Coordinates of C-alpha atoms in Angstrom, one line a residue:
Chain A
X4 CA 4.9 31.2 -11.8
X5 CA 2.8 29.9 -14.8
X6 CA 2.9 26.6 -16.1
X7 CA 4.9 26.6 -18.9
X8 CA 7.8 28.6 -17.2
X9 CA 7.5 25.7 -14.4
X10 CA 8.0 23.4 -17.3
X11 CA 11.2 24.9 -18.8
X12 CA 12.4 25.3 -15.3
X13 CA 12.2 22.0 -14.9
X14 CA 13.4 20.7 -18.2
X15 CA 16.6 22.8 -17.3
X16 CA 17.4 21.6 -14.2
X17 CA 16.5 17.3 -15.8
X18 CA 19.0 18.3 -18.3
X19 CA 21.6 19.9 -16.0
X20 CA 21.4 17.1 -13.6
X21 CA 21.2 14.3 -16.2
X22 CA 24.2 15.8 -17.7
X23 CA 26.5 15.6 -14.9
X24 CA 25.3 11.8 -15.0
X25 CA 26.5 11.1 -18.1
X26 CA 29.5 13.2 -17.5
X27 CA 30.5 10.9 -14.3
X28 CA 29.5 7.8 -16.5
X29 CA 31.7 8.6 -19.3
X30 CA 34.8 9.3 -16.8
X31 CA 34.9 5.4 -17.2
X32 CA 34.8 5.1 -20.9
X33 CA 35.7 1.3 -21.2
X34 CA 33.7 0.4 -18.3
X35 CA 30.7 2.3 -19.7
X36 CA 31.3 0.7 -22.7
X37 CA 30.7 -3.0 -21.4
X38 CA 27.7 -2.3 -19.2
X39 CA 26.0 -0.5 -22.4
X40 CA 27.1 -4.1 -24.2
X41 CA 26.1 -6.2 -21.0
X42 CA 22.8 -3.9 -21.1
X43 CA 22.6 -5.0 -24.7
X44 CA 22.9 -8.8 -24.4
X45 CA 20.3 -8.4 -21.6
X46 CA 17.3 -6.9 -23.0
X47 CA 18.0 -9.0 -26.3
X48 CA 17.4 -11.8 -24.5
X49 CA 13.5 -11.5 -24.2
X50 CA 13.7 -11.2 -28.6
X51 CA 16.4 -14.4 -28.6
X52 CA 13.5 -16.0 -26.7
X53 CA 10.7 -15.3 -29.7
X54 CA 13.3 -16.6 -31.8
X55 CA 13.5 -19.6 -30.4
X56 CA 9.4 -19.3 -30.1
X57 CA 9.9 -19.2 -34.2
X58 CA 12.3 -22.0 -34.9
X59 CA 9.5 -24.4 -33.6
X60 CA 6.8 -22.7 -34.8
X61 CA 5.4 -20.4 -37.8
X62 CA 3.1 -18.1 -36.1
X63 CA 2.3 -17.2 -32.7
X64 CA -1.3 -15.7 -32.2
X65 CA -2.2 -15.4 -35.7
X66 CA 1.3 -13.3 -36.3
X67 CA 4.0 -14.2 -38.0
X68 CA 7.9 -13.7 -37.1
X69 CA 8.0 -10.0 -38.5
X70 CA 4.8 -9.0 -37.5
X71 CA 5.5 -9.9 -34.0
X72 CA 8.9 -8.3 -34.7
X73 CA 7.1 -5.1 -35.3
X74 CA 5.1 -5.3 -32.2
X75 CA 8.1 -6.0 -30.3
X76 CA 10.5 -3.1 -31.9
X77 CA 6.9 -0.4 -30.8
X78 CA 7.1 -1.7 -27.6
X79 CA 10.6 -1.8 -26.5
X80 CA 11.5 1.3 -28.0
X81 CA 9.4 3.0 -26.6
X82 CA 9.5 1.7 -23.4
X83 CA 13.4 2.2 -23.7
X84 CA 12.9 6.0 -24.3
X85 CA 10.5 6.1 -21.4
X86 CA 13.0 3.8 -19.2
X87 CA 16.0 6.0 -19.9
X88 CA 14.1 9.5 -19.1
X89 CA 12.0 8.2 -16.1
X90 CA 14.1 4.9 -14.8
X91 CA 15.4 6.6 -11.5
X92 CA 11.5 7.1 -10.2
X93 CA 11.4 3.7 -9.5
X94 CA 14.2 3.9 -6.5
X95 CA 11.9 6.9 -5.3
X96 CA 11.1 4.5 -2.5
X97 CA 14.8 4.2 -1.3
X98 CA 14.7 8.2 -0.9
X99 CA 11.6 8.0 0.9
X100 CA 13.2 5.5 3.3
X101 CA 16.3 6.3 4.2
X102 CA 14.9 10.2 4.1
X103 CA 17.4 11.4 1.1
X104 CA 13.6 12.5 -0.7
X105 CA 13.7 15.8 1.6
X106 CA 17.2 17.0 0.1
X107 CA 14.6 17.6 -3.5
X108 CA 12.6 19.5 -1.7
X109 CA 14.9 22.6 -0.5
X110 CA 16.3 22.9 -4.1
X111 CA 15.4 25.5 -6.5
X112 CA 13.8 23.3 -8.8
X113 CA 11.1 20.7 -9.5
X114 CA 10.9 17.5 -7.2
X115 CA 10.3 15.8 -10.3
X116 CA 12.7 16.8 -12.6
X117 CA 15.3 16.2 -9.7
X118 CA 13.8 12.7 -9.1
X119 CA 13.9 11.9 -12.9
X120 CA 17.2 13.0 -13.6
X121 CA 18.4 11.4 -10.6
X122 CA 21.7 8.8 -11.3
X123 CA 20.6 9.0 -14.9
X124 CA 22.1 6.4 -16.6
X125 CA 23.3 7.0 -20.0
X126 CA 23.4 2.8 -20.4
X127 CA 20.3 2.6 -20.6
X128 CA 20.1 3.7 -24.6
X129 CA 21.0 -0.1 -24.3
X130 CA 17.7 -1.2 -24.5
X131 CA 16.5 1.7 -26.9
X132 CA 19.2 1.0 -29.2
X133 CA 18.1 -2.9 -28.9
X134 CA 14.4 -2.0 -29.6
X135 CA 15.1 0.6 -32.7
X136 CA 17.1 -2.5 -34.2
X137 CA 14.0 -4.9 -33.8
X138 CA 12.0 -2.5 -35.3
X139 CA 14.5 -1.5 -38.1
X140 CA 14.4 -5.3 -39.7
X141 CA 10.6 -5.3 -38.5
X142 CA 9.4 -2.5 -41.1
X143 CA 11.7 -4.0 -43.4
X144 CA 10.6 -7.6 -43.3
X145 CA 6.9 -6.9 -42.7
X146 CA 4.3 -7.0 -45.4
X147 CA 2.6 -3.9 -45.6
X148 CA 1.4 -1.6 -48.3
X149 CA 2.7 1.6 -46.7
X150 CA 0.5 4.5 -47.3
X151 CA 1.6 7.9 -45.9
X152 CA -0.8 7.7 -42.9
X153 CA 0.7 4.8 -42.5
X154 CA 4.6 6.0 -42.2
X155 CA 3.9 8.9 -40.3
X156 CA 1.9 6.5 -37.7
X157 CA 5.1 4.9 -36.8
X158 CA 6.8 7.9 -35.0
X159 CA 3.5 9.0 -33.6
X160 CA 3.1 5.8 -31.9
X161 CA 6.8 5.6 -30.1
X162 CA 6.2 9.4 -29.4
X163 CA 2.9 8.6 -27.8
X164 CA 3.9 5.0 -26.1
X165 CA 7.1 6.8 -24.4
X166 CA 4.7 9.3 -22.8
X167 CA 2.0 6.8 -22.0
X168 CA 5.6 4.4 -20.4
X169 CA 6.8 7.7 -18.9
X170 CA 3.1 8.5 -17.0
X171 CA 3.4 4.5 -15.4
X172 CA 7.0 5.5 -14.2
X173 CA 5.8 8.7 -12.1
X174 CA 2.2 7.1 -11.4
X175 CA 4.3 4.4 -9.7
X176 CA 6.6 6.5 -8.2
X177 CA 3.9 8.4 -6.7
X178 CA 2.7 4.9 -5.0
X179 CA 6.3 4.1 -3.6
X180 CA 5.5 7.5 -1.6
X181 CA 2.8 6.0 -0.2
X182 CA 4.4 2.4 0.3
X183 CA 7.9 2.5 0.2
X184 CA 9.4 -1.1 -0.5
X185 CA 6.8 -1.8 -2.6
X186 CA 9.0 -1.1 -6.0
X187 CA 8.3 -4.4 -7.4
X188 CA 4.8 -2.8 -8.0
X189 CA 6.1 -0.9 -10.4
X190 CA 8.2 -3.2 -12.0
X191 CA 5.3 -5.2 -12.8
X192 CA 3.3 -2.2 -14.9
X193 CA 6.5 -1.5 -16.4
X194 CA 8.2 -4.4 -17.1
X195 CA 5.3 -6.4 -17.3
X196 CA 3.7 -4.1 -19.7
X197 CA 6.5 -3.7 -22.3
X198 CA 6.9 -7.8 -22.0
X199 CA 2.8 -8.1 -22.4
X200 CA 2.8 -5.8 -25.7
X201 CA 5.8 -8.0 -27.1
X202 CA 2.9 -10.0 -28.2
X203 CA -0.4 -10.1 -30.2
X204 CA -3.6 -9.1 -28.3
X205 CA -4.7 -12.3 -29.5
X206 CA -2.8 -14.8 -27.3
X207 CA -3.7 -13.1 -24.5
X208 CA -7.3 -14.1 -22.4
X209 CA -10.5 -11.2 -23.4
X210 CA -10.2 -9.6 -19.7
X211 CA -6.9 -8.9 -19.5
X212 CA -6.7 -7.3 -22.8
X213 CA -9.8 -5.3 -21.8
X214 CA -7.1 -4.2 -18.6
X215 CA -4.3 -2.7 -20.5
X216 CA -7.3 -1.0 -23.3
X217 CA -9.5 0.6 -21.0
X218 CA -7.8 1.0 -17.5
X219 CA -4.3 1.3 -17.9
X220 CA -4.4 1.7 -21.4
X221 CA -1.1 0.2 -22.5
X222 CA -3.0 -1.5 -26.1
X223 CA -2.5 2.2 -27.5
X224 CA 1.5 2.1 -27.4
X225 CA 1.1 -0.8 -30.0
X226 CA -1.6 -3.2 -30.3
X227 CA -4.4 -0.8 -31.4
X228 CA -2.5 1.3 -33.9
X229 CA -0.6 -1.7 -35.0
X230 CA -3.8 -3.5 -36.2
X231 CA -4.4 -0.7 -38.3
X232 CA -0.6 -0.9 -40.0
X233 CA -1.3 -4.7 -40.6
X234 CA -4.9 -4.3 -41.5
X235 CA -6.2 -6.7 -38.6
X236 CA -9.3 -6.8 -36.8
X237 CA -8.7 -4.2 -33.9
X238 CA -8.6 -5.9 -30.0
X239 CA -12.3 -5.8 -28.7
X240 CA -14.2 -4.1 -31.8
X241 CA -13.0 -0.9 -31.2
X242 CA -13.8 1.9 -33.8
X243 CA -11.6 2.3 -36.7
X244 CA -10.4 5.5 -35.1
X245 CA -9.0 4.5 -32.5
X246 CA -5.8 3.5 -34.1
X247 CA -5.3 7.6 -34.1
X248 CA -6.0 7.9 -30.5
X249 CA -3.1 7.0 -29.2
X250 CA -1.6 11.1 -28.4
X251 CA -4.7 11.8 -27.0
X252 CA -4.8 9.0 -24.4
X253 CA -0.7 10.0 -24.0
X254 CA -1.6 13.4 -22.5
X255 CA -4.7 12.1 -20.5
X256 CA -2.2 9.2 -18.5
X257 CA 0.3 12.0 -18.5
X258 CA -2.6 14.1 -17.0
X259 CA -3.6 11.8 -14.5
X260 CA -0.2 10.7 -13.1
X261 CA 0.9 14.7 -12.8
X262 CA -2.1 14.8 -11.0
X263 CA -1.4 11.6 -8.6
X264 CA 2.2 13.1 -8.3
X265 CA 1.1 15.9 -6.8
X266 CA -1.3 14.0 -4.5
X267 CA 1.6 11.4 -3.4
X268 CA 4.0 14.9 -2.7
X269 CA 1.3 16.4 -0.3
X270 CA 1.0 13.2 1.5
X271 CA 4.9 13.1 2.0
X272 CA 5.9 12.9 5.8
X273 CA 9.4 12.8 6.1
X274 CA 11.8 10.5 8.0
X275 CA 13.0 13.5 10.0
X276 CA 16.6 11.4 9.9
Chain B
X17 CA 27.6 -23.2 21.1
X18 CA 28.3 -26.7 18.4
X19 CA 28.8 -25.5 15.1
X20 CA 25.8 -26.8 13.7
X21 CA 23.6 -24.6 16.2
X22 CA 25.8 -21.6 15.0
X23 CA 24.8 -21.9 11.5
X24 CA 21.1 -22.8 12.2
X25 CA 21.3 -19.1 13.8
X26 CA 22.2 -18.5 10.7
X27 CA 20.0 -19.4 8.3
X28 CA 17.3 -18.5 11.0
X29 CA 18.6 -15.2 11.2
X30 CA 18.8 -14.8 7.1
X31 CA 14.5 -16.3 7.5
X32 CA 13.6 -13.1 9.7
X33 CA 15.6 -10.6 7.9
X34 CA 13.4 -11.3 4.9
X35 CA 10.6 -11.5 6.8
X36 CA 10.6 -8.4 7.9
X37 CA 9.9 -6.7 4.7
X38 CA 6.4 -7.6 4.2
X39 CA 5.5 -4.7 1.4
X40 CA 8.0 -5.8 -0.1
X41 CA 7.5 -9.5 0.0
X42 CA 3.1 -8.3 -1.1
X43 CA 4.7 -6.4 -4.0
X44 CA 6.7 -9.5 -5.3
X45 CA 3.9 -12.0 -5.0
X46 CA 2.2 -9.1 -7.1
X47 CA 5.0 -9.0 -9.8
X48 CA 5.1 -12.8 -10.1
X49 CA 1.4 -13.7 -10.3
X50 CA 1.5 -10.5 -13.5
X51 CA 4.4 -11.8 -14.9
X52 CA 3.1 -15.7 -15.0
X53 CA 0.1 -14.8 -16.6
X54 CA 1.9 -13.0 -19.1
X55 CA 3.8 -15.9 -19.7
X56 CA 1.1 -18.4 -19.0
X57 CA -0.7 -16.9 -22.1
X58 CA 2.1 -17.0 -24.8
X59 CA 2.8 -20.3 -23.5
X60 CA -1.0 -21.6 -24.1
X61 CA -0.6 -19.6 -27.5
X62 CA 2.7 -21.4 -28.5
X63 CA 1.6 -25.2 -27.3
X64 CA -1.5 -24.4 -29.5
X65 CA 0.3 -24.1 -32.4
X66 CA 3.2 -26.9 -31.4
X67 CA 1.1 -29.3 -29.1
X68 CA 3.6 -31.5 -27.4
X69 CA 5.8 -29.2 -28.0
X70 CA 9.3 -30.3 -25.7
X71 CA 7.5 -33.5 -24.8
X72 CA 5.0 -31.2 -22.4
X73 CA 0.9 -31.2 -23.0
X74 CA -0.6 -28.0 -22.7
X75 CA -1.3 -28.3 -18.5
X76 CA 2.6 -29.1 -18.3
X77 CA 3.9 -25.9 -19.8
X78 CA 1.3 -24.2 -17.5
X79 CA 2.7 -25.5 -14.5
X80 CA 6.1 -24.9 -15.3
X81 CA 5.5 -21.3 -16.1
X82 CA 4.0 -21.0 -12.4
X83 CA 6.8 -23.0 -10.7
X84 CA 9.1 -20.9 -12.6
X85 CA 7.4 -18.1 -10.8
X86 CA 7.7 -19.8 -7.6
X87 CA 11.1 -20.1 -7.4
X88 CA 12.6 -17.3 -9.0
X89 CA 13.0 -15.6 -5.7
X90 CA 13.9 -18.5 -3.6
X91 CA 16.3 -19.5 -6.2
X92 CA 17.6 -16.4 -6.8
X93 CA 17.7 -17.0 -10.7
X94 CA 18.5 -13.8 -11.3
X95 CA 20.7 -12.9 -8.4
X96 CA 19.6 -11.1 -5.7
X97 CA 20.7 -12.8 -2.9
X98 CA 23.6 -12.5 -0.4
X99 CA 26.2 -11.8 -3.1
X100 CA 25.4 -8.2 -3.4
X101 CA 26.3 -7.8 0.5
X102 CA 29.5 -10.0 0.0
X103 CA 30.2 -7.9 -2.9
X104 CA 30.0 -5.0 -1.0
X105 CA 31.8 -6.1 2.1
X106 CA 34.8 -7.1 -0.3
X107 CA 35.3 -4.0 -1.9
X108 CA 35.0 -2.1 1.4
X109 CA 37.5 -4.4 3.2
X110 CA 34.9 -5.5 5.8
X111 CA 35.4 -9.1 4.6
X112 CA 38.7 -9.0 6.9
X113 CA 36.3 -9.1 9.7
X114 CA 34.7 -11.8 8.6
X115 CA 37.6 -13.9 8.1
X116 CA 38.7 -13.4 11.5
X117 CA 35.3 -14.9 12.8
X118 CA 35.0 -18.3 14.4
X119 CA 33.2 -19.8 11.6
X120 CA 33.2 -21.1 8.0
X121 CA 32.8 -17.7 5.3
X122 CA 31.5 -20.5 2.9
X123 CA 29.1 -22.4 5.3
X124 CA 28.1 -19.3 6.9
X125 CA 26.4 -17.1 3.8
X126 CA 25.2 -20.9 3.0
X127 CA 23.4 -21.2 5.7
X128 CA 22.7 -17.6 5.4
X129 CA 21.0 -17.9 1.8
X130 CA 19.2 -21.1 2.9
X131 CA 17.3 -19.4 5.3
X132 CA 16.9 -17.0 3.2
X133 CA 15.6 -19.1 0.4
X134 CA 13.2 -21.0 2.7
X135 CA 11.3 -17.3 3.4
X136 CA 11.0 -16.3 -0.2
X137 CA 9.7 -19.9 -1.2
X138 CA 7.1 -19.8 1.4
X139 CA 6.7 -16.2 1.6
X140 CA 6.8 -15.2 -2.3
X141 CA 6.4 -18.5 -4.8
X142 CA 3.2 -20.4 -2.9
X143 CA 0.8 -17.6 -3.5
X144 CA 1.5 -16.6 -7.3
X145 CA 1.6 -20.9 -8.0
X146 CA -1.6 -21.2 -5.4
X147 CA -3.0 -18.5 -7.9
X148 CA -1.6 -19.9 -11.1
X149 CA -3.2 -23.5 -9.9
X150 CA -6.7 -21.8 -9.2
X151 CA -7.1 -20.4 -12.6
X152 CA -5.5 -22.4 -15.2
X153 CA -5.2 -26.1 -15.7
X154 CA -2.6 -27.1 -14.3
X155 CA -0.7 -30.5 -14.3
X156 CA -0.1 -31.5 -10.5
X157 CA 0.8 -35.2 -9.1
X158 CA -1.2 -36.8 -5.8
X159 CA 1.7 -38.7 -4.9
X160 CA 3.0 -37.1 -1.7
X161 CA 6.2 -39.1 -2.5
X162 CA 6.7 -37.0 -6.0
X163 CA 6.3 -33.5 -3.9
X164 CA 9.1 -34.8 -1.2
X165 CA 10.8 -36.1 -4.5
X166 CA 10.5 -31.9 -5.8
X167 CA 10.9 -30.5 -2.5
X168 CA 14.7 -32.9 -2.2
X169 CA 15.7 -31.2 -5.9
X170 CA 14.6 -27.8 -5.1
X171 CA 17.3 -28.0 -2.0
X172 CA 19.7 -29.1 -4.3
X173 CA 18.8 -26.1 -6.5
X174 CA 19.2 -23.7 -3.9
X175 CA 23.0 -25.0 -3.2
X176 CA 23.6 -25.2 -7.0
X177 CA 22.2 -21.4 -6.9
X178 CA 24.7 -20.4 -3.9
X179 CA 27.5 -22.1 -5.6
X180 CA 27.0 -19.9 -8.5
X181 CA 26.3 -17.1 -6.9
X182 CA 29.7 -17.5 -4.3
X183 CA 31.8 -17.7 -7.3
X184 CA 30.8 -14.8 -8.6
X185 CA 30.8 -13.0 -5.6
X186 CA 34.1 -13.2 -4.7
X187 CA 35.2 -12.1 -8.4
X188 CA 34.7 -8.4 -6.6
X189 CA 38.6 -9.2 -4.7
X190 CA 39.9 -8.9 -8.1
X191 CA 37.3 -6.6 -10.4
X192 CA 35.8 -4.5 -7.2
X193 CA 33.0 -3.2 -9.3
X194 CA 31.2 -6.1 -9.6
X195 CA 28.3 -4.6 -11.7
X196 CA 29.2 -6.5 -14.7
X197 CA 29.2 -9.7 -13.0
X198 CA 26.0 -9.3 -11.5
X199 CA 24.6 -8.5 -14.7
X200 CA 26.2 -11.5 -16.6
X201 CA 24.8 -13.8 -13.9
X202 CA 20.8 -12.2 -14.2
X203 CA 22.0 -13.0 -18.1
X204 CA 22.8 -16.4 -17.7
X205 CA 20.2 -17.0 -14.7
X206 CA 17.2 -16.3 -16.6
X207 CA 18.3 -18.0 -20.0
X208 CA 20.1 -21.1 -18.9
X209 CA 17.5 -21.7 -15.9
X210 CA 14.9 -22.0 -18.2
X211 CA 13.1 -19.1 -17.4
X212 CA 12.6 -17.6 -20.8
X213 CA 11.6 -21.0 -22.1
X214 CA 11.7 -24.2 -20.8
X215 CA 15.3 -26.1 -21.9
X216 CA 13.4 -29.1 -23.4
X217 CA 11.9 -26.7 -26.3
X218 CA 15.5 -25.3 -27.2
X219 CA 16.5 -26.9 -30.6
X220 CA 19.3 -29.0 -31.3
X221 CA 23.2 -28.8 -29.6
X222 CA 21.6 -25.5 -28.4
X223 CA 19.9 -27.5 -26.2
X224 CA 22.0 -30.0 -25.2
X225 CA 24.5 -27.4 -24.0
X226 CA 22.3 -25.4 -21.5
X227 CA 20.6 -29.1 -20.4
X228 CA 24.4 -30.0 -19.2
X229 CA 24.8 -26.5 -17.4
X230 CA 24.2 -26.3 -13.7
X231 CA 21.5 -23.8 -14.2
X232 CA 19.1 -26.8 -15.3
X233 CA 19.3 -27.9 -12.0
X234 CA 17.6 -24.5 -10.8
X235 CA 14.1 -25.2 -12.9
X236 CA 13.8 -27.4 -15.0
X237 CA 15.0 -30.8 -13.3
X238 CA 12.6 -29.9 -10.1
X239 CA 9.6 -29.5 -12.7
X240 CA 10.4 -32.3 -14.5
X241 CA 10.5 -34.5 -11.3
X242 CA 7.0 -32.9 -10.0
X243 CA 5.4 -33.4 -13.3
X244 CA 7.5 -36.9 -13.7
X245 CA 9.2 -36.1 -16.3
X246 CA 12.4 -36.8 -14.7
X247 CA 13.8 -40.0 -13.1
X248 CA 14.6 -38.1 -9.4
X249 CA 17.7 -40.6 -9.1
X250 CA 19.6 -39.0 -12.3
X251 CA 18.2 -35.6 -11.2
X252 CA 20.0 -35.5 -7.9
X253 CA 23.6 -37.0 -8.7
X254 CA 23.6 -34.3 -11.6
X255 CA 22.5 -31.4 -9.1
X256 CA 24.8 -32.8 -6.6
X257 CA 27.8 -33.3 -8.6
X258 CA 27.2 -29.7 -9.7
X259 CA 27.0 -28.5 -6.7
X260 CA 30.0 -30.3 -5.0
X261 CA 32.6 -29.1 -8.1
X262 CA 30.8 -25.4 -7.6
X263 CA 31.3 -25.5 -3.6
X264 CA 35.1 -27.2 -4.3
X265 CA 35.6 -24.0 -6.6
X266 CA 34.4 -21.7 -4.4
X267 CA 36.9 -22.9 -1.6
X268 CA 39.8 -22.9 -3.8
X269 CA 38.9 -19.0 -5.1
X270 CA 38.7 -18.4 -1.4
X271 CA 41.8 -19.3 -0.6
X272 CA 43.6 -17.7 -3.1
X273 CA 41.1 -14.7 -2.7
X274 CA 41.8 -14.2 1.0
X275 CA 45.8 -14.6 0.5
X276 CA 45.4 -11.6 -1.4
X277 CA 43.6 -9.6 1.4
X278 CA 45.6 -6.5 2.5
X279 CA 43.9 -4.7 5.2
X280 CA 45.0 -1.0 5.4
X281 CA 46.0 -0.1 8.8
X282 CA 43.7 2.1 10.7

């Protein structure tokens, strides 16, 4: 089978399986509605924090109120598209465990479009719907002289930050083959990333930035190609370029975790339960 | 067996049972020491701008970020405790078997959490705050008296955190799903605690209001008394009153909760 043919095979079965998800979630239609509003109040809380960052204090980093705004919207919403394809990986563990994993194996279709689509939950737009509303009154506010390059830059970057989120989710759910209550792992790249690229490079110590640039490189979901839209010095001296790389270093993590996936799938040894 | 023995089994019992997942327990010391230097960073970057800000110096806000980090877990800030098992043994109808049981249902998942509290304190929150104390300045007192002083409010904390956290457990023997009552009390938990931001920084009535909740008593009162900041005296009859009207409101829900118990014949 060639690899694109395994690719709409297993885009077909992510979308048959998420869509009896939303299907069952939707039986519900007033409870739905109030986790997708409880889901809302949630991850707004983490922006209702930089506001009251901003009612003591008039920049943060260097970045004022909309700029961090606009750093914020990148990262959540992108995050949120990656969180709502990918979320489910991150209970990959509880398969391995209580040996539910081996039931993905004997179907006609790919482990990791069955693991992805697995419980999707439709609330989760929550967050992306949160994120997209940040970075709504974020272009607005902001003070930029858009050039074209500079438009089209914004849909590149969510694009290429979802994928670059998305690789995390199965590179960590590759790692909760190997150890299998060790979930919080992945919460920390995760969550811990999209919360780290809520703010400017610059309030964060030289190492760690050089962390999420060069080895998991989160700074190209927002920081780098942000610094370009603001007209900022770039994180570490990079090259002007770099704002541009962002797709590029999307398909390389997207490389390297289809690559770790199918390393973690070989070393799978089942419960036998 | 006296009943004070029985519920020491307890609390032992809920010690080991968290014990026993030590990837898990590696991965959360992981997560906490990430997420405290996330925070650690804006925090520095904020006080730079705002020194003083909230009445802390720079070395203040650092430790509180790290003790924040330390007891998230064994406070259970954001849930995660025993009331998802409650939960679940309400909407199944296993809570019938508990009622029949020689001991308290209160006292016992008390003692239960306690123990459980205890594990993830020593087991989760010393390493990240070891960690956080190694690499940043931190502001710590000498006064073995003032750590006794912490250790008395975190306690209190822990029942304040279990009062909570019973009430809104048994909210399952009238919703069932109790999904969006977990998720309003991660909501509250990591807003009111402190956690986002330490209360003292929250302007005006805004302030006031979540200083007067009972979730101040999770975080903030037990950093303000290590980095005396805090007369421990005040600290403790407001934890304590807290947690006495929670406890009192927990037994009354119970009662009322457990007259409405039908068990289906079997």
């Amino acid at each position: 089978m060639g690899e694109t043919s395994r690719l709409a095979d297993g885009l077909r079965a992510y979308g048959l399986i998420a869509g009896m998800w939303i299907r069952s979630s939707l039986a519900y239609r007033a409870s739905f509605a109030m986790t997708v509003l409880g889901n809302l109040l949630l991850s707004g809380l983490d922006f209702v924090a930089i506001l009251l960052m901003f009612s003591r204090v008039d920049s943060l980093g260097g970045y004022a109120l909309p700029e961090v705004a606009l750093l914020y919207g990148l990262s959540v919403t992108s995050f949120g598209l990656a969180d709502l394809m990918c979320n489910s990986l991150g209970q990959l563990g509880q398969r391995v465990r209580d040996g539910t994993l081996d039931t993905l194996f004997v179907r006609p279709a790919p482990v990791l479009a069955q693991a992805a689509a697995d419980r999707f939950a439709l609330r989760r737009v929550a967050r992306l719907t949160q994120g997209a509303l940040v970075l709504g009154y974020a272009l607005v506010a902001v003070d930029v002289d858009w050039t074209v390059l500079k438009v089209l830059l914004v849909p590149v970057m969510l694009v290429s930050g979802a994928a670059i989120f998305g690789a995390v989710f199965v590179a960590g759910a590759s790692f909760q083959i190997l150890v299998q209550d060790a979930a919080e792992v992945q919460s920390a790249f995760t969550y811990g990333g999209t919360t780290m690229l809520q703010y400017p490079p610059s309030v964060f110590g030289k190492d760690l930035v050089r962390g999420v640039t060069f080895v998991l490189p989160l700074a190209f979901v927002n920081w780098v190609p942000v610094a370009y839209v603001l007209g900022r010095p770039y994180p570490l001296g990079l090259p002007e370029g770099a704002a541009f790389a962002s797709p590029l270093v999307a398909v390389a993590c997207c490389a390297l975790a289809g690559s770790a996936w199918r390393a973690g799938l070989r070393s799978y040894r089942s419960t036998g339960s | 067996m006296g009943s004070g023995r029985l519920y020491a089994a307890v609390a032992a019992g809920g010690f080991r049972r968290y014990a026993t997942y030590r990837a898990a327990t590696a991965a959360g010391v992981f997560t906490n020491t990430v997420f405290g230097l996330i925070l650690v960073y804006t925090y520095l970057a904020l006080w730079d701008e705002r020194p003083h800000l909230g009445g802390y110096d720079q070395a203040q806000a650092v430790t509180y970020v790290w003790l924040g980090q330390a007891l998230l877990a064994a406070l259970a800030i954001q849930g995660g405790g025993f009331e998802i098992e409650l939960m679940e043994r309400i909407r199944t109808g296993e809570i019938a078997i508990d009622l029949y049981r020689p001991a308290d249902l209160q006292l016992w998942w008390l003692a239960n959490d306690l123990g459980r509290s205890l594990f993830q304190l020593l087991g989760r929150g010393v390493i990240p705050f070891v960690f956080g104390a190694l690499f940043f300045p931190v502001a710590l007192p000498h006064d073995p008296l003032t750590w006794l002083a912490f250790l008395v409010a975190v306690l209190l904390g822990a029942v304040v955190s279990f009062g909570i956290r019973y009430l809104v457990a048994l909210s399952a023997f009238w919703l069932l799903d109790g999904k969006g009552m977990l998720q309003l009390l991660m909501i509250t938990g990591v807003f009111c605690s402190g956690m986002t931001l330490p209360l003292n920084v929250f302007p005006g009535v805004l302030g006031e209001v979540v200083r007067a909740l009972p979730w101040s008593a999770l975080l903030q009162l037990p950093a303000d008394i290590l980095m005396g900041k805090a007369d421990p005296l005040g600290a403790y009859v407001f934890a304590a009153a807290w947690a006495v009207a929670l406890l009192a409101a927990g037994r009354l829900l119970q009662s009322s909760a457990t007259r409405r118990v039908v068990v289906q014949g079997g």
